Structures are given as structure tokens and as C-alpha cells.
Amino acid sequence: QSVVTQPPSASGTPGQRVTISCSGSNSNIGGNYVHWYQQLSGTAPKLLIFKNTQRPSGVPDRFSGSKSGSSASLAISGLRSEDEADYYCATWDDSLNVGVFGGGTKLTVL
Amino acid sequence: EVQLVESGGGLVQPGGSLRLACAASGFTFSSYWMSWVRQAPGKGLEWVANIKQDGHGAYYLDSLEGRFTISRDNTNNSLYLQMHSLKAEDTAVYYCARAFPASAWPFDYWGQGALVTVSS
């Protein structure tokens, strides 16, 4: 059981905007950066968003991140079939003194 | 181009040992913290261990109870994970991951993973 919580699933149709939430506490999200990873089926995780809102080079601007208090969100606009993947939030936990991942959200493009 | 290539995975009996290796290329290996992260079948990601740039400092998931040892060879740009007293719950894909510059967390590049199956 992770200390940061994500919904297990999300879905949307092509072209839609979907958001995935990540909820934690003051000891993790509330006081630290949040990062997001995309994991396509059978592949390694790929960094999608770092330090709450920043995109590595090569990541489309359809992907955006935000953070407010002890929660964070990943938004995907103009949803495409190739966005179907598992998405994980990640942050540092000051109480555990380790990096922690959310449980992951499986995004289905209908 | 940054590349991380794991090797050494396989089937091992409960109580057995296994050593994973990760060959790094495309960056100055000795300048980065490195980690192992695992993913049990159908489950999420779990950080396992990390090691400082010079190898003098390593940290582990508490629940491992001292069974795993992370090490590195900066001359040969390689990262290792020695695993002993393996249990069924250690079955997972093990990823080698590079941390952000001058930081132990988070990770910007990952290898393709090595599957470790612990079963009789």
C-alpha cells in the first residue's frame, strides 16, 4: 500500500482531455516535488513530467502537470490511442526518507 | 544516447542467490547516483536500493532485511545487485535507473528490465 494514492483506472475517447490525480500528505507531496512516469505495455517507465510541471525534451505539450497542497494531477489533452498506458506519480517522503511511487493508473483510450 | 542494459535475470529457487548487472553507456557513469527499482507482475513500481556516485554510500528498502547488496564499478560503467535468500515475493522485473544530476531522486533514464522469478 503506497503512501501516495492514485485511482486504479481512467479512460477517455480520442481528442478528450483526461486528468489523473495523485494524493498524498504533508510529508510527501505537500513538501516535495511530484514527478510522473508513463509505462507503455511491456516497456520500462519513461519520465513524463518532473518537478511538478516540467516536461523533458521530446514530451509533447499535450501532457501537463500541476500540484496544489498535498495533491497533484497529470493532464493529457487531445487524447490519442498511443497514450494508453500506466501512469505513475512519484515523490519523496520525508517521514520514510525514501522516494515513493503511487500505485499507478491504467489509462484506457476508448 | 543514454543506455542502461540489465542482465542476469532468471529462475531461481527460494533461498537461492542471483546477481543482476546493469551496463551503462552514453553518459559519465561516475557522476550519477544509480538505483534499482522493481515491479512485481501486474503491480506498481517499488524502489529497492541506491548507491552514491563514488560507491561509498548505499541505501536499501527496509523490508529487504539485509538480503540485497548494491554495488558499482565506475571503471567499467556497471551497476550490480547481489540478491541472497530470495523469496517468492522478490519475483519481479528489476530495473536499473539513473537519478537526476547531483541528486538521488527521481530517475530520468531506465533500463529495459531483468525478470527475476523465484519459484521451486
Short mmCIF file of N, CA and C in Angstrom, two decimals, chain A:
data_model
loop_
_atom_site.label_atom_id
_atom_site.label_comp_id
_atom_site.label_asym_id
_atom_site.label_seq_id
_atom_site.Cartn_x
_atom_site.Cartn_y
_atom_site.Cartn_z
N GLN A 1 0.85 -1.21 0.00
CA GLN A 1 0.00 0.00 0.00
C GLN A 1 0.88 1.25 0.00
N SER A 2 0.77 2.02 -1.09
CA SER A 2 1.62 3.19 -1.20
C SER A 2 1.10 4.34 -0.34
N VAL A 3 1.99 5.23 0.05
CA VAL A 3 1.58 6.40 0.83
C VAL A 3 1.01 7.50 -0.06
N VAL A 4 1.16 7.35 -1.35
CA VAL A 4 0.52 8.27 -2.28
C VAL A 4 -0.48 7.48 -3.11
N THR A 5 -1.65 8.04 -3.31
CA THR A 5 -2.79 7.30 -3.86
C THR A 5 -3.18 7.82 -5.23
N GLN A 6 -3.35 6.89 -6.15
CA GLN A 6 -3.86 7.19 -7.48
C GLN A 6 -5.10 6.35 -7.73
N PRO A 7 -6.00 6.84 -8.58
CA PRO A 7 -7.11 5.97 -8.98
C PRO A 7 -6.57 4.83 -9.82
N PRO A 8 -7.09 3.63 -9.67
CA PRO A 8 -6.54 2.50 -10.43
C PRO A 8 -6.77 2.59 -11.93
N SER A 9 -7.81 3.31 -12.33
CA SER A 9 -8.10 3.38 -13.75
C SER A 9 -8.66 4.73 -14.14
N ALA A 10 -8.52 5.05 -15.41
CA ALA A 10 -9.09 6.24 -16.03
C ALA A 10 -9.33 5.92 -17.49
N SER A 11 -10.23 6.67 -18.10
CA SER A 11 -10.48 6.42 -19.52
C SER A 11 -10.94 7.69 -20.21
N GLY A 12 -10.85 7.68 -21.52
CA GLY A 12 -11.30 8.79 -22.32
C GLY A 12 -11.34 8.39 -23.78
N THR A 13 -11.98 9.22 -24.57
CA THR A 13 -12.06 8.97 -26.01
C THR A 13 -11.03 9.85 -26.73
N PRO A 14 -10.65 9.47 -27.92
CA PRO A 14 -9.67 10.27 -28.67
C PRO A 14 -10.08 11.74 -28.76
N GLY A 15 -9.13 12.62 -28.50
CA GLY A 15 -9.37 14.04 -28.56
C GLY A 15 -9.79 14.66 -27.23
N GLN A 16 -10.24 13.83 -26.30
CA GLN A 16 -10.66 14.33 -24.99
C GLN A 16 -9.47 14.75 -24.12
N ARG A 17 -9.82 15.44 -23.04
CA ARG A 17 -8.84 15.77 -22.01
C ARG A 17 -9.14 14.93 -20.78
N VAL A 18 -8.10 14.26 -20.28
CA VAL A 18 -8.28 13.45 -19.09
C VAL A 18 -7.27 13.90 -18.03
N THR A 19 -7.65 13.72 -16.77
CA THR A 19 -6.74 14.03 -15.69
C THR A 19 -6.60 12.82 -14.77
N ILE A 20 -5.42 12.66 -14.24
CA ILE A 20 -5.11 11.59 -13.30
C ILE A 20 -4.60 12.24 -12.02
N SER A 21 -5.20 11.88 -10.90
CA SER A 21 -4.84 12.50 -9.64
C SER A 21 -3.84 11.67 -8.85
N CYS A 22 -3.16 12.35 -7.94
CA CYS A 22 -2.18 11.71 -7.07
C CYS A 22 -2.30 12.42 -5.72
N SER A 23 -2.71 11.68 -4.70
CA SER A 23 -3.00 12.30 -3.41
C SER A 23 -2.04 11.77 -2.34
N GLY A 24 -1.54 12.70 -1.53
CA GLY A 24 -0.60 12.29 -0.50
C GLY A 24 -0.81 13.07 0.79
N SER A 25 0.29 13.45 1.41
CA SER A 25 0.22 14.16 2.68
C SER A 25 1.33 15.20 2.75
N ASN A 26 1.37 15.89 3.89
CA ASN A 26 2.39 16.93 4.06
C ASN A 26 3.80 16.38 4.03
N SER A 27 3.94 15.10 4.40
CA SER A 27 5.29 14.52 4.47
C SER A 27 5.82 14.11 3.10
N ASN A 28 4.95 14.07 2.12
CA ASN A 28 5.43 13.71 0.78
C ASN A 28 5.06 14.80 -0.22
N ILE A 29 3.92 14.68 -0.86
CA ILE A 29 3.59 15.65 -1.91
C ILE A 29 3.58 17.07 -1.37
N GLY A 30 3.05 17.24 -0.16
CA GLY A 30 2.91 18.58 0.40
C GLY A 30 4.22 19.36 0.52
N GLY A 31 5.33 18.66 0.63
CA GLY A 31 6.60 19.34 0.82
C GLY A 31 7.66 19.01 -0.21
N ASN A 32 7.29 18.30 -1.24
CA ASN A 32 8.27 17.86 -2.23
C ASN A 32 7.72 17.92 -3.65
N TYR A 33 8.65 17.84 -4.61
CA TYR A 33 8.23 17.81 -6.00
C TYR A 33 7.51 16.50 -6.32
N VAL A 34 6.65 16.58 -7.34
CA VAL A 34 5.98 15.41 -7.88
C VAL A 34 6.45 15.19 -9.32
N HIS A 35 6.68 13.94 -9.64
CA HIS A 35 7.13 13.57 -10.99
C HIS A 35 6.16 12.52 -11.53
N TRP A 36 6.07 12.43 -12.82
CA TRP A 36 5.15 11.47 -13.45
C TRP A 36 5.89 10.62 -14.47
N TYR A 37 5.53 9.33 -14.49
CA TYR A 37 6.10 8.39 -15.44
C TYR A 37 4.99 7.74 -16.25
N GLN A 38 5.30 7.47 -17.50
CA GLN A 38 4.40 6.73 -18.40
C GLN A 38 5.04 5.37 -18.66
N GLN A 39 4.24 4.31 -18.52
CA GLN A 39 4.75 2.98 -18.81
C GLN A 39 3.84 2.31 -19.83
N LEU A 40 4.28 2.24 -21.05
CA LEU A 40 3.56 1.51 -22.09
C LEU A 40 3.68 0.02 -21.80
N SER A 41 2.73 -0.73 -22.29
CA SER A 41 2.67 -2.15 -22.01
C SER A 41 3.98 -2.87 -22.37
N GLY A 42 4.56 -3.55 -21.40
CA GLY A 42 5.75 -4.35 -21.64
C GLY A 42 7.04 -3.57 -21.77
N THR A 43 7.01 -2.28 -21.42
CA THR A 43 8.21 -1.46 -21.55
C THR A 43 8.59 -0.84 -20.21
N ALA A 44 9.76 -0.22 -20.17
CA ALA A 44 10.22 0.45 -18.96
C ALA A 44 9.50 1.78 -18.78
N PRO A 45 9.40 2.26 -17.56
CA PRO A 45 8.83 3.59 -17.33
C PRO A 45 9.63 4.66 -18.04
N LYS A 46 8.92 5.71 -18.44
CA LYS A 46 9.54 6.86 -19.12
C LYS A 46 9.14 8.12 -18.36
N LEU A 47 10.11 8.98 -18.10
CA LEU A 47 9.82 10.23 -17.39
C LEU A 47 8.97 11.13 -18.27
N LEU A 48 7.86 11.57 -17.72
CA LEU A 48 6.91 12.38 -18.47
C LEU A 48 6.87 13.82 -17.98
N ILE A 49 6.86 14.00 -16.68
CA ILE A 49 6.82 15.31 -16.03
C ILE A 49 7.76 15.25 -14.83
N PHE A 50 8.55 16.29 -14.63
CA PHE A 50 9.39 16.36 -13.43
C PHE A 50 9.21 17.71 -12.74
N LYS A 51 9.50 17.73 -11.46
CA LYS A 51 9.35 18.94 -10.64
C LYS A 51 7.99 19.59 -10.87
N ASN A 52 6.96 18.81 -10.73
CA ASN A 52 5.55 19.21 -10.75
C ASN A 52 5.01 19.53 -12.14
N THR A 53 5.76 20.34 -12.89
CA THR A 53 5.19 20.89 -14.13
C THR A 53 6.09 20.81 -15.36
N GLN A 54 7.33 20.39 -15.21
CA GLN A 54 8.28 20.49 -16.31
C GLN A 54 8.30 19.23 -17.18
N ARG A 55 8.41 19.43 -18.46
CA ARG A 55 8.44 18.32 -19.41
C ARG A 55 9.86 18.13 -19.95
N PRO A 56 10.35 16.87 -19.91
CA PRO A 56 11.64 16.61 -20.57
C PRO A 56 11.51 16.89 -22.07
N SER A 57 12.63 17.14 -22.70
CA SER A 57 12.58 17.38 -24.14
C SER A 57 12.03 16.13 -24.83
N GLY A 58 11.18 16.36 -25.80
CA GLY A 58 10.59 15.27 -26.56
C GLY A 58 9.21 14.86 -26.08
N VAL A 59 8.83 15.30 -24.89
CA VAL A 59 7.48 15.00 -24.39
C VAL A 59 6.51 16.06 -24.94
N PRO A 60 5.46 15.62 -25.61
CA PRO A 60 4.52 16.59 -26.21
C PRO A 60 3.88 17.49 -25.17
N ASP A 61 3.53 18.71 -25.58
CA ASP A 61 2.91 19.64 -24.63
C ASP A 61 1.45 19.30 -24.36
N ARG A 62 0.99 18.18 -24.90
CA ARG A 62 -0.34 17.68 -24.54
C ARG A 62 -0.34 17.17 -23.08
N PHE A 63 0.85 16.87 -22.58
CA PHE A 63 1.00 16.39 -21.21
C PHE A 63 1.38 17.56 -20.31
N SER A 64 0.65 17.71 -19.20
CA SER A 64 0.98 18.78 -18.27
C SER A 64 0.75 18.31 -16.84
N GLY A 65 1.50 18.89 -15.92
CA GLY A 65 1.36 18.53 -14.53
C GLY A 65 1.07 19.74 -13.67
N SER A 66 0.43 19.48 -12.54
CA SER A 66 0.15 20.55 -11.59
C SER A 66 0.17 19.97 -10.18
N LYS A 67 0.31 20.88 -9.23
CA LYS A 67 0.33 20.46 -7.82
C LYS A 67 -0.33 21.54 -6.98
N SER A 68 -1.12 21.10 -6.02
CA SER A 68 -1.74 22.02 -5.08
C SER A 68 -1.81 21.33 -3.72
N GLY A 69 -1.13 21.91 -2.76
CA GLY A 69 -1.12 21.32 -1.43
C GLY A 69 -0.53 19.93 -1.44
N SER A 70 -1.29 18.96 -0.98
CA SER A 70 -0.82 17.58 -0.91
C SER A 70 -1.35 16.71 -2.04
N SER A 71 -1.77 17.34 -3.10
CA SER A 71 -2.26 16.60 -4.26
C SER A 71 -1.63 17.12 -5.54
N ALA A 72 -1.57 16.25 -6.52
CA ALA A 72 -1.03 16.62 -7.82
C ALA A 72 -1.89 15.97 -8.90
N SER A 73 -1.75 16.50 -10.10
CA SER A 73 -2.52 15.95 -11.22
C SER A 73 -1.69 15.94 -12.49
N LEU A 74 -1.96 14.95 -13.29
CA LEU A 74 -1.42 14.87 -14.65
C LEU A 74 -2.60 15.05 -15.60
N ALA A 75 -2.46 15.97 -16.54
CA ALA A 75 -3.50 16.18 -17.54
C ALA A 75 -2.96 15.81 -18.91
N ILE A 76 -3.80 15.14 -19.66
CA ILE A 76 -3.47 14.79 -21.04
C ILE A 76 -4.58 15.35 -21.91
N SER A 77 -4.22 16.26 -22.79
CA SER A 77 -5.21 16.84 -23.70
C SER A 77 -5.04 16.23 -25.08
N GLY A 78 -6.10 16.32 -25.89
CA GLY A 78 -6.04 15.74 -27.23
C GLY A 78 -5.65 14.28 -27.18
N LEU A 79 -6.36 13.53 -26.35
CA LEU A 79 -6.02 12.13 -26.10
C LEU A 79 -5.85 11.35 -27.40
N ARG A 80 -4.80 10.52 -27.42
CA ARG A 80 -4.52 9.70 -28.59
C ARG A 80 -4.43 8.24 -28.17
N SER A 81 -4.62 7.35 -29.11
CA SER A 81 -4.62 5.91 -28.79
C SER A 81 -3.27 5.49 -28.20
N GLU A 82 -2.21 6.12 -28.64
CA GLU A 82 -0.87 5.74 -28.14
C GLU A 82 -0.61 6.21 -26.71
N ASP A 83 -1.56 6.97 -26.14
CA ASP A 83 -1.43 7.39 -24.74
C ASP A 83 -1.89 6.30 -23.79
N GLU A 84 -2.47 5.24 -24.33
CA GLU A 84 -2.94 4.14 -23.47
C GLU A 84 -1.73 3.50 -22.79
N ALA A 85 -1.71 3.59 -21.48
CA ALA A 85 -0.53 3.17 -20.71
C ALA A 85 -0.86 3.24 -19.22
N ASP A 86 0.10 2.81 -18.41
CA ASP A 86 0.03 3.01 -16.97
C ASP A 86 0.79 4.28 -16.63
N TYR A 87 0.24 5.07 -15.73
CA TYR A 87 0.87 6.32 -15.32
C TYR A 87 1.12 6.29 -13.82
N TYR A 88 2.32 6.65 -13.43
CA TYR A 88 2.72 6.64 -12.03
C TYR A 88 3.18 8.02 -11.59
N CYS A 89 2.68 8.46 -10.43
CA CYS A 89 3.27 9.64 -9.81
C CYS A 89 4.38 9.18 -8.87
N ALA A 90 5.30 10.08 -8.58
CA ALA A 90 6.42 9.75 -7.72
C ALA A 90 6.83 10.99 -6.94
N THR A 91 7.21 10.80 -5.69
CA THR A 91 7.64 11.92 -4.87
C THR A 91 8.53 11.41 -3.74
N TRP A 92 9.13 12.31 -3.00
CA TRP A 92 9.93 11.94 -1.85
C TRP A 92 9.06 12.00 -0.60
N ASP A 93 9.29 11.04 0.30
CA ASP A 93 8.57 11.08 1.56
C ASP A 93 9.56 11.38 2.69
N ASP A 94 9.33 12.50 3.37
CA ASP A 94 10.27 12.94 4.41
C ASP A 94 10.21 12.06 5.66
N SER A 95 9.08 11.45 5.92
CA SER A 95 8.96 10.58 7.11
C SER A 95 9.64 9.24 6.88
N LEU A 96 9.44 8.67 5.69
CA LEU A 96 10.05 7.39 5.35
C LEU A 96 11.49 7.56 4.88
N ASN A 97 11.82 8.79 4.45
CA ASN A 97 13.15 9.11 3.90
C ASN A 97 13.49 8.26 2.70
N VAL A 98 12.51 8.05 1.85
CA VAL A 98 12.71 7.32 0.59
C VAL A 98 11.83 7.94 -0.47
N GLY A 99 12.16 7.64 -1.72
CA GLY A 99 11.28 8.01 -2.81
C GLY A 99 10.14 7.01 -2.89
N VAL A 100 8.95 7.50 -3.19
CA VAL A 100 7.79 6.63 -3.25
C VAL A 100 7.04 6.84 -4.55
N PHE A 101 6.42 5.77 -5.03
CA PHE A 101 5.60 5.82 -6.22
C PHE A 101 4.15 5.63 -5.83
N GLY A 102 3.26 6.26 -6.60
CA GLY A 102 1.86 5.94 -6.45
C GLY A 102 1.60 4.55 -7.00
N GLY A 103 0.41 4.05 -6.75
CA GLY A 103 0.09 2.69 -7.17
C GLY A 103 -0.12 2.53 -8.67
N GLY A 104 -0.21 3.66 -9.37
CA GLY A 104 -0.37 3.59 -10.82
C GLY A 104 -1.81 3.71 -11.26
N THR A 105 -2.01 4.33 -12.40
CA THR A 105 -3.34 4.47 -13.00
C THR A 105 -3.28 3.94 -14.42
N LYS A 106 -4.15 2.99 -14.72
CA LYS A 106 -4.21 2.44 -16.08
C LYS A 106 -5.16 3.28 -16.90
N LEU A 107 -4.62 3.94 -17.93
CA LEU A 107 -5.43 4.78 -18.80
C LEU A 107 -5.83 3.99 -20.03
N THR A 108 -7.14 3.95 -20.26
CA THR A 108 -7.68 3.28 -21.43
C THR A 108 -8.25 4.32 -22.39
N VAL A 109 -7.87 4.24 -23.64
CA VAL A 109 -8.42 5.12 -24.68
C VAL A 109 -9.51 4.34 -25.40
N LEU A 110 -10.72 4.77 -25.21
CA LEU A 110 -11.89 4.03 -25.73
C LEU A 110 -12.07 4.18 -27.23
#
